[in-house]
Short mmCIF file of C-alpha atoms in Angstrom, two decimals:
data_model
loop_
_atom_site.label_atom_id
_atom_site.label_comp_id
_atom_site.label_asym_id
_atom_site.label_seq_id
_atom_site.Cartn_x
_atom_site.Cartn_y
_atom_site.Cartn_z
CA UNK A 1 0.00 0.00 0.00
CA UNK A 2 3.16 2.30 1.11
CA UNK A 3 3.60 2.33 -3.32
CA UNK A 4 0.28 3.19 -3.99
CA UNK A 5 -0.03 6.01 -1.87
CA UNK A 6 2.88 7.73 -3.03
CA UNK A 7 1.77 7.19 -6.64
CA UNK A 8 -1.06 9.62 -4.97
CA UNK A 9 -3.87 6.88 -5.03
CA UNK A 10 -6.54 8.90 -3.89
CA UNK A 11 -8.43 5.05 -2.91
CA UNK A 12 -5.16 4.25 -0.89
CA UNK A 13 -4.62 7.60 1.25
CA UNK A 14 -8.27 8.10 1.77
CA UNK A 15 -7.72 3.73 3.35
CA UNK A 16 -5.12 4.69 5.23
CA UNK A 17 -6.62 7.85 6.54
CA UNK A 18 -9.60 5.98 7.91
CA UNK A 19 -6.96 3.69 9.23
CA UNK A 20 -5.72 6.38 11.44
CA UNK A 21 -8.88 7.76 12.77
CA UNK A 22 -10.35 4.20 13.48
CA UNK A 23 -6.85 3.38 15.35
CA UNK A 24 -6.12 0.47 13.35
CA UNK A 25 -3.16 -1.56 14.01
CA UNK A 26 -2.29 -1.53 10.53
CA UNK A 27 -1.58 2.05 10.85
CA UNK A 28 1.40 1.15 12.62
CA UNK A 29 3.60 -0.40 9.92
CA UNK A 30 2.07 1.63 6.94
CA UNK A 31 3.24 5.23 8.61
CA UNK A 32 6.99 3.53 9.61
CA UNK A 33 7.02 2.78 6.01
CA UNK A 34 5.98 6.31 5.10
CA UNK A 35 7.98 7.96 7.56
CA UNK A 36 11.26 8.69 5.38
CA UNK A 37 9.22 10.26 2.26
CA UNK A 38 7.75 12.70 4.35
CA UNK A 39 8.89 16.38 5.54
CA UNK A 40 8.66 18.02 1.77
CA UNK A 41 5.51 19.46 1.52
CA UNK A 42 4.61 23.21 2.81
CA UNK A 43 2.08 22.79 5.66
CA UNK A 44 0.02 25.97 6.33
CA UNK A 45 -2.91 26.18 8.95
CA UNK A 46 -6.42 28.13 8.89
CA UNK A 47 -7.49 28.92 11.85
CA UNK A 48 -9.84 31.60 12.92
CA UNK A 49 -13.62 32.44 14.68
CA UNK A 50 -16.48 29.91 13.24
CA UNK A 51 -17.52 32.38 10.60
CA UNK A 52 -14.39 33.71 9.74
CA UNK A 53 -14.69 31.87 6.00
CA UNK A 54 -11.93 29.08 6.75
CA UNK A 55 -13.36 26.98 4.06
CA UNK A 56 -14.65 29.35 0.94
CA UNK A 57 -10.67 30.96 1.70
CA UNK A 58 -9.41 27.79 1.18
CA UNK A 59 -11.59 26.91 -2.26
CA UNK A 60 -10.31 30.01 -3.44
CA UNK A 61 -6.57 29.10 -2.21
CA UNK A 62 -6.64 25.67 -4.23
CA UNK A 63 -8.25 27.26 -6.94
CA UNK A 64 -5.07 29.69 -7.11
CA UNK A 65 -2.56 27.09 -5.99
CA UNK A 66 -3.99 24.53 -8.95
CA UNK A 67 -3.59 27.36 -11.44
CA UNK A 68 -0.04 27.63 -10.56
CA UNK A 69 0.41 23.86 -10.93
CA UNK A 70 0.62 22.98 -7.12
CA UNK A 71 -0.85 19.87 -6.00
CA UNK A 72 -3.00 20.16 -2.79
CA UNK A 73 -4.13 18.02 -0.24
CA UNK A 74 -7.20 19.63 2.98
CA UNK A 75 -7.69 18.46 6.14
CA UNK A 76 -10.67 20.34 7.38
CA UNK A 77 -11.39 19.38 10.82
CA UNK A 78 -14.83 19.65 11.82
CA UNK A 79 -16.42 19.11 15.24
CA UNK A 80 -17.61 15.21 16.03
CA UNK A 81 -21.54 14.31 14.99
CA UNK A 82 -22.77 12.77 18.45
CA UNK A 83 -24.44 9.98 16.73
CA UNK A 84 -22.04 8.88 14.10
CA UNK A 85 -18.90 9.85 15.37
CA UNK A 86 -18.35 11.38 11.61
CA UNK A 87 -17.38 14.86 10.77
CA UNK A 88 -20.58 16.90 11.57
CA UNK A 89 -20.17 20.39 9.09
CA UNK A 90 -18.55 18.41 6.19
CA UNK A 91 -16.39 21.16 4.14
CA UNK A 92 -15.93 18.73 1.42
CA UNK A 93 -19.05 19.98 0.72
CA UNK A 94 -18.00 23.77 0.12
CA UNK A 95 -15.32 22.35 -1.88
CA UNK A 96 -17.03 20.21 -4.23
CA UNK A 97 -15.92 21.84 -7.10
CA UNK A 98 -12.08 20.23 -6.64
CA UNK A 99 -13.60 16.68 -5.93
CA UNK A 100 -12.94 15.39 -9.86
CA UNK A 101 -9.19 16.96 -9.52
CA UNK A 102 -6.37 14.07 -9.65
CA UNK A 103 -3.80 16.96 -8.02
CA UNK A 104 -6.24 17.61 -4.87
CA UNK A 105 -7.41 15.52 -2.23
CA UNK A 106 -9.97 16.84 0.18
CA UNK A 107 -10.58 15.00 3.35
CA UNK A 108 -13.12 16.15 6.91
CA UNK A 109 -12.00 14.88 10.13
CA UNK A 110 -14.44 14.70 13.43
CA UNK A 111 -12.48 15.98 16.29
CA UNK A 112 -13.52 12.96 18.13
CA UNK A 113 -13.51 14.83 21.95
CA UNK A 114 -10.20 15.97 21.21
CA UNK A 115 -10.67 19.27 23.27
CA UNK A 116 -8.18 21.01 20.85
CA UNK A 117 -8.77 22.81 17.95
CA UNK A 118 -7.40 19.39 15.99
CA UNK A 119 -8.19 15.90 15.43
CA UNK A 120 -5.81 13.53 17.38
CA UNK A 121 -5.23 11.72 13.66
CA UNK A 122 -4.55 14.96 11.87
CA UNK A 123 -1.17 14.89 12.36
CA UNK A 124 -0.52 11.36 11.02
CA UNK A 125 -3.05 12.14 8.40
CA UNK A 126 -0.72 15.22 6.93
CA UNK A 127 1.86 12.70 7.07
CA UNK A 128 0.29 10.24 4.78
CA UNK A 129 -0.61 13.32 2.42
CA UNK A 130 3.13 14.42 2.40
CA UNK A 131 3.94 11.03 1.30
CA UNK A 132 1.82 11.05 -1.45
CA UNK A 133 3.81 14.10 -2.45
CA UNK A 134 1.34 17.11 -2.03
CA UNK A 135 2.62 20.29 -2.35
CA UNK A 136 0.84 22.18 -0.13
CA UNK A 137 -1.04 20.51 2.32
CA UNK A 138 -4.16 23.28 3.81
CA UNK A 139 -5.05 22.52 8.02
CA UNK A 140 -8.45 23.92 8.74
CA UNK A 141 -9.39 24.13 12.36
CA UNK A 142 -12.53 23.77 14.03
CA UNK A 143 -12.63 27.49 15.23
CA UNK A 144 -13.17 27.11 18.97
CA UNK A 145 -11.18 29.84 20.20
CA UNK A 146 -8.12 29.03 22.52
CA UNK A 147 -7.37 25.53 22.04
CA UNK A 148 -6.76 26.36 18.00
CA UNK A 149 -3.13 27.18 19.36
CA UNK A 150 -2.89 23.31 18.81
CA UNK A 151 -2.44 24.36 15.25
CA UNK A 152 1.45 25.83 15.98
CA UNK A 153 2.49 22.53 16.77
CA UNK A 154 2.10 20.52 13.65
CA UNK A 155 2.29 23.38 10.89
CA UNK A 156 4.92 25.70 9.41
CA UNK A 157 2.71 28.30 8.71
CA UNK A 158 0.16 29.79 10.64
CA UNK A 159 -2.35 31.86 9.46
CA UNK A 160 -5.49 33.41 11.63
CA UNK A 161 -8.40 34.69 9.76
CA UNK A 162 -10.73 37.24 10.82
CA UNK A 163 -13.25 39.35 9.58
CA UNK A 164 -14.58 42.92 9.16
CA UNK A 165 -17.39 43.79 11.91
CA UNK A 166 -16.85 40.55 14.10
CA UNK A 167 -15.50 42.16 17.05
CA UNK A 168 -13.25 39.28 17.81
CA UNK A 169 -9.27 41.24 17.20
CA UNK A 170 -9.12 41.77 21.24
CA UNK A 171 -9.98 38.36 22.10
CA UNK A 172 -8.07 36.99 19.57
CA UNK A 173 -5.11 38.58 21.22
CA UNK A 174 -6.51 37.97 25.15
CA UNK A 175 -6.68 34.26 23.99
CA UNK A 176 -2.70 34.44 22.64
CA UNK A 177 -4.11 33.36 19.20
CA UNK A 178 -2.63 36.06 18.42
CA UNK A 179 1.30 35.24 19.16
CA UNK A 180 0.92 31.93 17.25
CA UNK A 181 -0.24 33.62 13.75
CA UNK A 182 2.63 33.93 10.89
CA UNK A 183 0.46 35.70 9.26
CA UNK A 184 -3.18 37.53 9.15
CA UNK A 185 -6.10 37.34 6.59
CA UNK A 186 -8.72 40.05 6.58
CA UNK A 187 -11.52 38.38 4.59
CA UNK A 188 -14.52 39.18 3.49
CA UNK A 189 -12.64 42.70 2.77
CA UNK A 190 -15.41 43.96 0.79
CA UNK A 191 -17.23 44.41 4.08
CA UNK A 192 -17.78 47.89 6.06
CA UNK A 193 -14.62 47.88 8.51
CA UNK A 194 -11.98 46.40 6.77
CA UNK A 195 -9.92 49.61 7.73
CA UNK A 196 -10.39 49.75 11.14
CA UNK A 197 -9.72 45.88 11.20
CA UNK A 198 -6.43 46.32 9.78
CA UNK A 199 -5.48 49.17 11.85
CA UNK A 200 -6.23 47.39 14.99
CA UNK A 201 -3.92 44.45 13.80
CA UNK A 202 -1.39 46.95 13.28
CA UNK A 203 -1.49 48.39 16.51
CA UNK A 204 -1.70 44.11 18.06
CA UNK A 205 1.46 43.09 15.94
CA UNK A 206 3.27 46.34 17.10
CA UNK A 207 2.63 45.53 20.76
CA UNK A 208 2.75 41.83 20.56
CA UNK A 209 5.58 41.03 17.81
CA UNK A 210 7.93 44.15 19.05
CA UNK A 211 11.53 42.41 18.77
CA UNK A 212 10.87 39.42 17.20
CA UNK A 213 12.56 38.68 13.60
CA UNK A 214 9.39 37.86 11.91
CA UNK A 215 6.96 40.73 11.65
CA UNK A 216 3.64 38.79 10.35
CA UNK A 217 2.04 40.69 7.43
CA UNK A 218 -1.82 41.71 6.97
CA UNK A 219 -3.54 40.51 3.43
CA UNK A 220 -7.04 41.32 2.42
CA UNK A 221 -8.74 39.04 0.59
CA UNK A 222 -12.58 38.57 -1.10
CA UNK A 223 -12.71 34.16 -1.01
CA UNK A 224 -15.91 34.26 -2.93
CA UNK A 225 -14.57 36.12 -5.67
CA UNK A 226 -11.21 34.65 -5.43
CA UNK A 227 -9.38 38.19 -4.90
CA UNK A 228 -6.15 38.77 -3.10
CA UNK A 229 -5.23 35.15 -3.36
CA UNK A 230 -2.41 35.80 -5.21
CA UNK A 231 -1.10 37.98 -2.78
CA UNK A 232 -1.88 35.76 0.07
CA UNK A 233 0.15 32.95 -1.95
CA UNK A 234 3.07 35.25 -2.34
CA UNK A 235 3.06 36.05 1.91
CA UNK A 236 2.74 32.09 2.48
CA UNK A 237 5.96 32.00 0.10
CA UNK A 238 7.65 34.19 1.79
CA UNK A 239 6.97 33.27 5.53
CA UNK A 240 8.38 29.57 4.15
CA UNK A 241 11.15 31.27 2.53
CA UNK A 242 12.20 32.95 5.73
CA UNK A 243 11.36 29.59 8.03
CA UNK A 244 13.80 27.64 6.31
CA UNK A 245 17.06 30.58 4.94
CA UNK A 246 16.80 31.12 8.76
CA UNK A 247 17.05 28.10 10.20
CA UNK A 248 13.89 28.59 12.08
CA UNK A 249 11.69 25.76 10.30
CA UNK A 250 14.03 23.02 11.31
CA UNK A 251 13.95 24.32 14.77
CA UNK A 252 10.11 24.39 14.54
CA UNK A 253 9.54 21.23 12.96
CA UNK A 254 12.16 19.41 15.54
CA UNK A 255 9.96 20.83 18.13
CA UNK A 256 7.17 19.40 16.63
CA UNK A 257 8.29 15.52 16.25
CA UNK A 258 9.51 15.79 19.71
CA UNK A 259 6.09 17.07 20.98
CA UNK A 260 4.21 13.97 19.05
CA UNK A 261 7.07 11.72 20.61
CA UNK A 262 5.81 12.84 23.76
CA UNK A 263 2.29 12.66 23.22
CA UNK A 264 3.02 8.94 22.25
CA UNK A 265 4.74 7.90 25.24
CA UNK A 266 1.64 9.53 27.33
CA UNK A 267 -0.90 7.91 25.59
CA UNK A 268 0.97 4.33 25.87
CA UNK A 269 1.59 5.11 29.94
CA UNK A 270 -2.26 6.04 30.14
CA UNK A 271 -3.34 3.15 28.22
CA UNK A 272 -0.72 0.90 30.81
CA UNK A 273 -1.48 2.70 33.72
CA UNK A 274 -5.78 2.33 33.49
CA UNK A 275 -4.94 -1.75 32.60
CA UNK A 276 -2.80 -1.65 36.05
CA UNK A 277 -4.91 -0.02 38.56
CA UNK A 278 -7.59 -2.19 37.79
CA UNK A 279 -5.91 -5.20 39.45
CA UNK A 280 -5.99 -6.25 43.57
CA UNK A 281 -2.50 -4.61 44.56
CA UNK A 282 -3.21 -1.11 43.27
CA UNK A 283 -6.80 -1.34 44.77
CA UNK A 284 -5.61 -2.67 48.09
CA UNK A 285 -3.05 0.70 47.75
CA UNK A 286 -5.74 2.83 46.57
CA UNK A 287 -7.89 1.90 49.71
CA UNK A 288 -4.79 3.08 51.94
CA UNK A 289 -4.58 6.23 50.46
CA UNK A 290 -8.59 6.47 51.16
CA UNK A 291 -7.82 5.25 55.15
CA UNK A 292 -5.27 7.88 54.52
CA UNK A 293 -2.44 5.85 55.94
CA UNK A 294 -0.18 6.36 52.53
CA UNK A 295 0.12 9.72 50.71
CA UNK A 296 -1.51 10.04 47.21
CA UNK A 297 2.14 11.38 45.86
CA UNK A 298 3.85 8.27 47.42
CA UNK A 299 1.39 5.65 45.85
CA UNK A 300 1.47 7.60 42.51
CA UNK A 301 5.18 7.02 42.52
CA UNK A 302 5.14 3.42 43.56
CA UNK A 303 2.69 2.71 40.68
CA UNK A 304 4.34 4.25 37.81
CA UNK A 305 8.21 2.82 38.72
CA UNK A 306 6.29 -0.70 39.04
CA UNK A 307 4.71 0.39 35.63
CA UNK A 308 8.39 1.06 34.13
CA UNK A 309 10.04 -1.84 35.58
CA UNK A 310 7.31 -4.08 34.03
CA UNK A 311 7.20 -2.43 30.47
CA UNK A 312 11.00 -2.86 30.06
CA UNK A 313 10.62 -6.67 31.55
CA UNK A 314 8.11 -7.06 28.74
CA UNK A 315 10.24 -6.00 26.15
CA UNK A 316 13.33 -7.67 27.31
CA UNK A 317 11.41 -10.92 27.01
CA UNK A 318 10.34 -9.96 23.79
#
């Protein structure tokens, strides 16, 4: 399957994408095999307020990128339906247009109760997309305000979107959205405001970017009429430009692998540690720390040096 899917079988990433969100062990193999043919393509995610026009900004944005003879791949990450666990808003929907395209693959992801912004899969999703060789692979967030700082750690480029008339700028910055963006898109810039939009950014980058290398730029843009995508392109070029002349993108994406390393090895102590303290001996603890004859601290230790010791036992058996 690794072949297939970096021949950019659309059947064959869209498998191993449902692979990753239903947790199958086959997942497991397929991305080691993956792994070395990724880290090429130009990541870039759209974040912003519900509203904000994440996905009719990025139909125009493939429209513009397909013109120039980019391939695209979209993970739009929608919030969870409660009865079939699918993506509930379904931007493929808004995007329908690109859905006969060979060079774009267009893909909604339920958040699952993954209180961030992101799907817990989205990360080994972009993977599989990078392997398939995608240019430009487009992140759009759920838009639920503070956790979309999530995005900064799997991206190189991010880029917050706001609107004209919302009267979101000063929570945008309150919620430290703000910091995170690489850039900022004023759409719907045919609306009343745009001016006084862009002049409060002005005033927020000033205040909140004051010494920092990379001053993030402001682009207005109309996504139902497709205009100021080409500018927007050209900023996105440029912030990548800079990330990697300055050595900043390796740094960032180094931070990155070592965050998802870490996320790993929580996940796989959870998953041990719920098995463990099911069984007699960390009950019969438990119920001292209730009789309060052993601190909570003390048995917390005890349990997770016993859950060490018995991991590395298992795989020196192994």
């Amino acid at each position: 399957m690794e072949k297939q899917i970096r021949a950019r079988d659309p059947r064959r990433v869209a498998r191993a994408i449902t692979w990753i969100e239903n947790g199958d062990p086959r997942r497991y193999p397929l991305m080691e095999s993956l792994f070395p043919h990724t880290g090429h393509a130009h990541l870039i995610g759209l974040t912003g307020a519900p509203g904000a026009g994440k996905s009719s900004l990025a139909d125009a944005l493939i429209t513009h990128l397909r013109h120039a003879g980019l391939t695209v791949g979209v993970l739009a990450v929608d919030p969870t339906s409660p009865f079939t666990g699918g993506s509930l808003l379904g931007d493929r929907i808004r995007m329908n247009r690109h859905a006969l395209d060979e060079g774009v693959f267009i893909r909604s992801m339920g958040t699952r109760g993954s209180l961030g912004g992101l799907a817990r899969a989205t990360k080994e999703a972009a993977r599989v997309l990078d392997a398939a060789g995608y240019d430009v692979i487009l992140v759009e967030t759920v838009g639920v305000g503070q956790s979309e700082i999530d995005i900064m750690h799997m991206v190189d480029t991010v880029a917050l979107i706001l609107t004209p008339g919302a009267g979101d700028t000063v929570q945008v910055f309150k919620a430290g959205i703000m910091e995170i963006a690489d850039l900022f898109i004023v759409n719907k810039a045919d609306l009343p405001g745009k001016g006084k939009l862009i002049a409060q950014l002005e005033e927020l980058i000033h205040i909140a970017m004051n010494g920092r290398d990379w001053t993030p730029s402001i682009t207005p843009v109309v996504s139902t009429s497709g205009e100021g995508m080409e500018s927007l392109w050209e900023r996105l070029k440029q912030h990548r430009h800079y990330l990697f002349t300055s050595g900043l993108g390796m740094e960032r994406r180094r931070a990155h692998l070592k965050r998802e390393v870490q996320e790993i090895m929580r996940n796989q102590l959870q998953i041990a540690l719920a098995q463990k303290i099911e069984t007699p001996p960390f009950q019969a603890d438990l119920d001292q720390v209730q009789e309060r004859e052993i601190a909570p601290h003390r048995v917390a230790h005890k349990w997770l040096q016993q859950l060490l010791e018995y991991e590395g036992e298992k795989r020196i058996d192994g």
